[in-house]
Amino acid sequence: MLIALQGAVSQGVLWGIMVLGVFITFRLLDIPDMTCDGSFALGGCVCAVLIVNNNVDPLLAVLAGMCAGAIAGAVTGILTTVFEIPAILAGILTQISLWSINLRIMDDKANQAINPSNFDLLVSLRDVRQFALDNPILVALIFTAVIIALLYWFFGTELGSGIRATGANPNMSRAQGINVGRNKVLGLMLSNGIVALSSALYAQYQGFSDVNAGRGAIVIGLAAVIIGDVLFARIFHNFALKLVAVVIGAVIYYVVIQIVLTLGLNSNDLKLFSALVVAVFLAVPYWKGKAFRSKAKAIPAEKEGAPHA
């Protein structure tokens, strides 16, 4: 059980990087971006092919996968801003096209194995039990910390603040002279680049890439974002801490999944259970608000103070 939880934590932190990308579109840009299902698989496919077929350094392969994801995000952004296709539909179109592109990248193979014995990979599942510097939990935490620090810095700059303003109120941002279309494209590029980076690391971690690896990624991403919001919204007010919260949400999600699987859940029901987790955490803020309003109405009039004359 302890070994299984170690694997769940390492997997959760790696997926937590992906959740940071989902957070950018879902929370900052207010865009339900479906591209991430395709860009998640894209990063892993690019990374695996470069390592296995071209003997590229694993770190450079991760960066290449990140660039590929950014390009996918740019396509969605252009479809949304230039051709004025609704964001959710643009993401679906890009996601569908990426399935064929990923097959072409891997030479029409559904998956590509990466033998950790033949390559000096950044992370590997076989090292999860070792208390050493190459433990995937430690490596994933380092990548996560660096990404959170860079995002905290970037969204404090003029350009980053413009992207946040675009998501908060595009009409007011446009009135203030902010290039809303450009900011949406940049935000989608950044989001999907981070998603693909997570996928590239995850492909090395599990020892293979798969064209179906991103199926349901948006559900996991939203679940982690919502779990982080529900559990830490009242205590994490700083932007950097909000980013930390969604990563913790991903870890909690995978730990819960691992515990439930250990207790005997049929793996075929995993998607159903994931959807139920998301639904429950989506409903929690509503019920908390409803309970608060009911409690406020129940306060006696004399405790509220005398009415104004």
C-alpha positions as CSV (number, residue, x, y, z in Angstrom):
1,M,0.0,0.0,0.0
2,L,2.8,2.4,0.9
3,I,4.6,1.7,-2.4
4,A,1.4,2.2,-4.3
5,L,0.9,5.6,-2.5
6,Q,4.4,6.6,-3.4
7,G,3.6,6.0,-7.1
8,A,0.3,7.9,-6.7
9,V,2.1,10.9,-5.2
10,S,4.7,10.9,-8.0
11,Q,2.0,10.6,-10.6
12,G,0.0,13.3,-9.0
13,V,2.9,15.7,-9.0
14,L,3.6,15.0,-12.7
15,W,0.0,15.5,-13.5
16,G,0.0,18.6,-11.3
17,I,2.2,20.3,-13.8
18,M,-0.5,19.6,-16.4
19,V,-3.1,21.0,-14.1
20,L,-1.1,24.3,-14.0
21,G,-1.7,24.6,-17.7
22,V,-5.4,23.9,-17.2
23,F,-5.5,26.5,-14.5
24,I,-4.3,29.1,-16.9
25,T,-7.1,28.6,-19.3
26,F,-9.9,27.6,-16.9
27,R,-9.3,30.2,-14.2
28,L,-7.2,33.0,-15.7
29,L,-8.6,33.1,-19.3
30,D,-12.0,31.7,-18.5
31,I,-11.8,29.4,-21.5
32,P,-12.9,25.8,-21.4
33,D,-10.0,24.6,-23.5
34,M,-10.4,21.0,-24.9
35,T,-7.0,21.2,-26.7
36,C,-5.2,19.7,-23.6
37,D,-6.5,16.2,-24.3
38,G,-4.5,16.3,-27.6
39,S,-1.6,18.4,-26.5
40,F,-1.0,16.1,-23.6
41,A,-0.5,13.1,-25.9
42,L,1.5,15.3,-28.3
43,G,4.2,16.2,-25.8
44,G,4.7,12.6,-24.9
45,C,4.8,11.4,-28.5
46,V,7.4,14.1,-29.5
47,C,9.5,13.3,-26.5
48,A,9.5,9.6,-27.0
49,V,10.3,9.7,-30.7
50,L,13.2,12.1,-30.2
51,I,14.7,10.0,-27.4
52,V,14.3,6.6,-29.0
53,N,14.7,7.3,-32.7
54,N,17.0,10.3,-32.6
55,N,18.9,9.8,-29.4
56,V,18.1,13.3,-28.2
57,D,18.9,14.3,-24.6
58,P,15.8,13.7,-22.5
59,L,15.8,17.3,-21.2
60,L,15.9,18.7,-24.7
61,A,13.2,16.2,-25.7
62,V,11.0,17.6,-22.9
63,L,11.6,21.1,-24.1
64,A,10.8,20.1,-27.7
65,G,7.5,18.5,-26.5
66,M,6.7,21.7,-24.7
67,C,7.3,23.7,-27.9
68,A,5.0,21.3,-29.8
69,G,2.3,21.8,-27.2
70,A,2.6,25.6,-27.5
71,I,2.1,25.3,-31.3
72,A,-1.0,23.3,-30.7
73,G,-2.3,26.0,-28.4
74,A,-1.5,28.7,-31.0
75,V,-3.6,26.8,-33.5
76,T,-6.6,26.9,-31.1
77,G,-6.0,30.5,-30.3
78,I,-5.9,31.5,-34.0
79,L,-9.1,29.5,-34.7
80,T,-10.7,31.4,-31.8
81,T,-9.5,34.9,-32.4
82,V,-8.9,35.1,-36.2
83,F,-11.7,32.9,-37.4
84,E,-14.0,33.6,-34.4
85,I,-14.8,29.9,-33.8
86,P,-16.1,29.4,-30.2
87,A,-13.2,28.5,-27.9
88,I,-14.6,25.1,-26.9
89,L,-15.2,24.1,-30.5
90,A,-11.8,25.3,-31.6
91,G,-10.2,23.2,-28.9
92,I,-12.2,20.2,-30.0
93,L,-11.1,20.7,-33.6
94,T,-7.4,20.9,-32.6
95,Q,-7.8,17.9,-30.3
96,I,-9.3,15.8,-33.0
97,S,-6.6,16.8,-35.5
98,L,-3.8,16.1,-33.0
99,W,-4.8,12.4,-32.8
100,S,-3.8,11.9,-36.5
101,I,-0.7,14.1,-36.1
102,N,0.4,12.1,-33.1
103,L,0.1,8.9,-35.1
104,R,2.2,10.4,-37.9
105,I,4.8,11.6,-35.4
106,M,5.1,8.0,-34.1
107,D,5.2,6.5,-37.6
108,D,1.6,5.2,-37.4
109,K,2.3,3.4,-34.2
110,A,-0.2,3.7,-31.3
111,N,2.6,3.8,-28.7
112,Q,6.4,4.1,-28.4
113,A,8.3,2.3,-25.7
114,I,11.2,4.0,-23.9
115,N,13.5,1.5,-22.2
116,P,14.9,3.2,-19.1
117,S,17.9,0.9,-19.2
118,N,19.0,2.4,-22.5
119,F,18.5,6.1,-21.8
120,D,19.4,8.4,-18.9
121,L,15.8,9.5,-18.3
122,L,14.9,12.4,-16.1
123,V,12.2,10.5,-14.3
124,S,11.4,6.8,-14.1
125,L,8.8,4.7,-12.3
126,R,11.4,2.1,-11.3
127,D,13.2,4.7,-9.1
128,V,10.1,5.6,-7.1
129,R,11.2,3.4,-4.2
130,Q,14.7,4.8,-4.0
131,F,15.6,7.6,-1.5
132,A,17.9,9.3,-3.9
133,L,18.2,12.4,-6.1
134,D,16.7,10.6,-9.1
135,N,13.5,9.7,-7.2
136,P,10.7,10.8,-9.6
137,I,8.8,12.6,-6.7
138,L,11.8,14.8,-6.0
139,V,12.5,15.5,-9.7
140,A,8.8,16.3,-10.4
141,L,8.7,18.6,-7.4
142,I,11.8,20.5,-8.7
143,F,10.1,20.9,-12.1
144,T,6.9,22.0,-10.4
145,A,8.6,24.6,-8.2
146,V,10.5,26.1,-11.1
147,I,7.3,26.3,-13.2
148,I,5.3,27.9,-10.4
149,A,8.1,30.4,-9.8
150,L,8.3,31.4,-13.5
151,L,4.5,31.6,-13.7
152,Y,4.4,33.8,-10.6
153,W,7.0,36.1,-12.1
154,F,5.4,36.2,-15.6
155,F,1.9,37.0,-14.5
156,G,3.3,39.8,-12.5
157,T,4.7,41.5,-15.6
158,E,2.8,43.9,-17.8
159,L,2.2,41.2,-20.4
160,G,1.1,38.6,-17.8
161,S,-1.2,41.1,-16.1
162,G,-2.7,41.9,-19.5
163,I,-3.5,38.2,-20.0
164,R,-5.1,38.0,-16.6
165,A,-7.1,41.2,-17.3
166,T,-8.3,39.7,-20.6
167,G,-9.7,36.7,-18.9
168,A,-11.3,38.8,-16.1
169,N,-13.0,41.3,-18.4
170,P,-12.2,41.2,-22.1
171,N,-14.5,44.2,-22.9
172,M,-12.8,46.5,-20.3
173,S,-9.4,45.2,-21.3
174,R,-10.1,46.1,-25.0
175,A,-11.3,49.5,-23.9
176,Q,-8.0,50.0,-22.0
177,G,-6.0,49.3,-25.2
178,I,-5.1,45.7,-24.4
179,N,-4.7,43.4,-27.4
180,V,-7.3,40.8,-26.3
181,G,-6.8,38.5,-29.2
182,R,-3.1,38.3,-28.9
183,N,-3.3,37.7,-25.1
184,K,-5.7,34.8,-25.7
185,V,-3.3,33.2,-28.2
186,L,-0.4,33.7,-25.8
187,G,-2.4,32.3,-22.9
188,L,-3.4,29.2,-24.9
189,M,0.2,28.7,-26.0
190,L,1.5,28.9,-22.5
191,S,-1.2,26.6,-21.2
192,N,-0.7,23.9,-23.8
193,G,3.0,24.2,-23.6
194,I,3.0,23.4,-19.9
195,V,0.5,20.5,-20.5
196,A,2.8,19.0,-23.2
197,L,5.8,19.4,-20.9
198,S,4.0,17.4,-18.2
199,S,3.2,14.8,-20.8
200,A,6.8,14.5,-21.9
201,L,7.9,13.9,-18.3
202,Y,5.1,11.5,-17.8
203,A,6.1,9.5,-20.9
204,Q,9.6,9.1,-19.5
205,Y,8.2,8.2,-16.1
206,Q,6.0,5.4,-17.3
207,G,8.4,4.2,-20.0
208,F,6.2,4.8,-23.1
209,S,4.1,7.3,-24.9
210,D,0.6,6.6,-26.3
211,V,-1.7,8.5,-28.7
212,N,-4.5,8.0,-26.3
213,A,-2.6,9.2,-23.2
214,G,-4.5,12.5,-23.1
215,R,-8.0,11.0,-23.1
216,G,-9.8,12.4,-20.1
217,A,-7.0,14.8,-19.2
218,I,-9.3,17.7,-19.1
219,V,-11.5,15.9,-16.5
220,I,-8.4,15.2,-14.3
221,G,-7.3,18.8,-14.7
222,L,-10.6,20.3,-13.8
223,A,-10.9,17.9,-10.8
224,A,-7.5,19.0,-9.5
225,V,-8.3,22.7,-9.9
226,I,-11.6,22.4,-8.2
227,I,-10.2,20.2,-5.4
228,G,-7.5,22.8,-4.8
229,D,-10.0,25.7,-4.8
230,V,-12.5,24.0,-2.5
231,L,-9.9,22.9,0.1
232,F,-7.5,25.9,0.0
233,A,-9.4,28.9,-1.3
234,R,-10.0,30.4,2.1
235,I,-6.3,30.1,3.2
236,F,-4.4,30.5,-0.1
237,H,-4.9,34.0,-1.3
238,N,-1.5,34.7,-2.9
239,F,-1.3,33.8,-6.6
240,A,1.7,31.5,-6.1
241,L,-0.1,29.6,-3.4
242,K,-3.1,29.2,-5.6
243,L,-0.8,27.5,-8.1
244,V,0.5,25.3,-5.3
245,A,-3.1,24.5,-4.3
246,V,-4.0,23.0,-7.7
247,V,-0.9,20.8,-7.7
248,I,-1.8,19.6,-4.3
249,G,-5.3,19.0,-5.7
250,A,-3.8,16.7,-8.4
251,V,-1.9,14.7,-5.7
252,I,-5.0,14.3,-3.6
253,Y,-6.9,13.2,-6.7
254,Y,-4.4,10.4,-7.5
255,V,-4.0,9.4,-3.9
256,V,-7.8,9.0,-3.6
257,I,-7.9,7.1,-6.9
258,Q,-5.1,4.7,-5.7
259,I,-6.9,4.1,-2.4
260,V,-10.2,3.3,-4.1
261,L,-8.4,1.0,-6.6
262,T,-6.7,-0.8,-3.7
263,L,-10.0,-1.3,-2.0
264,G,-11.3,-3.1,-5.0
265,L,-12.8,-0.6,-7.5
266,N,-13.2,-2.1,-11.0
267,S,-10.7,-0.2,-13.2
268,N,-13.4,0.0,-15.9
269,D,-15.4,2.2,-13.5
270,L,-12.5,4.7,-13.1
271,K,-13.8,7.3,-15.5
272,L,-17.2,7.2,-13.9
273,F,-15.6,7.6,-10.5
274,S,-13.5,10.6,-11.8
275,A,-16.7,12.3,-13.1
276,L,-18.4,11.8,-9.7
277,V,-15.4,13.3,-7.9
278,V,-15.5,16.4,-10.2
279,A,-19.3,16.7,-9.7
280,V,-19.0,16.4,-5.9
281,F,-16.3,19.1,-5.6
282,L,-18.2,21.3,-8.1
283,A,-21.3,21.1,-5.9
284,V,-19.4,21.8,-2.6
285,P,-19.1,25.6,-3.1
286,Y,-22.8,25.8,-4.0
287,W,-23.9,23.9,-0.9
288,K,-21.5,25.8,1.3
289,G,-22.9,29.1,0.0
290,K,-26.4,27.9,0.5
291,A,-25.7,26.8,4.0
292,F,-24.1,30.2,4.8
293,R,-27.1,32.1,3.4
294,S,-29.5,30.0,5.4
295,K,-27.5,30.6,8.6
296,A,-27.4,34.3,7.9
297,K,-31.2,34.4,7.5
298,A,-31.6,32.6,10.8
299,I,-29.8,35.3,12.8
300,P,-32.3,37.1,15.1
301,A,-33.1,40.6,14.2
302,E,-31.9,42.0,17.6
303,K,-28.4,40.6,16.9
304,E,-28.2,42.3,13.6
305,G,-28.7,45.8,15.3
306,A,-31.6,48.2,15.3
307,P,-33.0,49.2,11.9
308,H,-32.3,52.6,10.6
309,A,-35.0,55.2,11.2
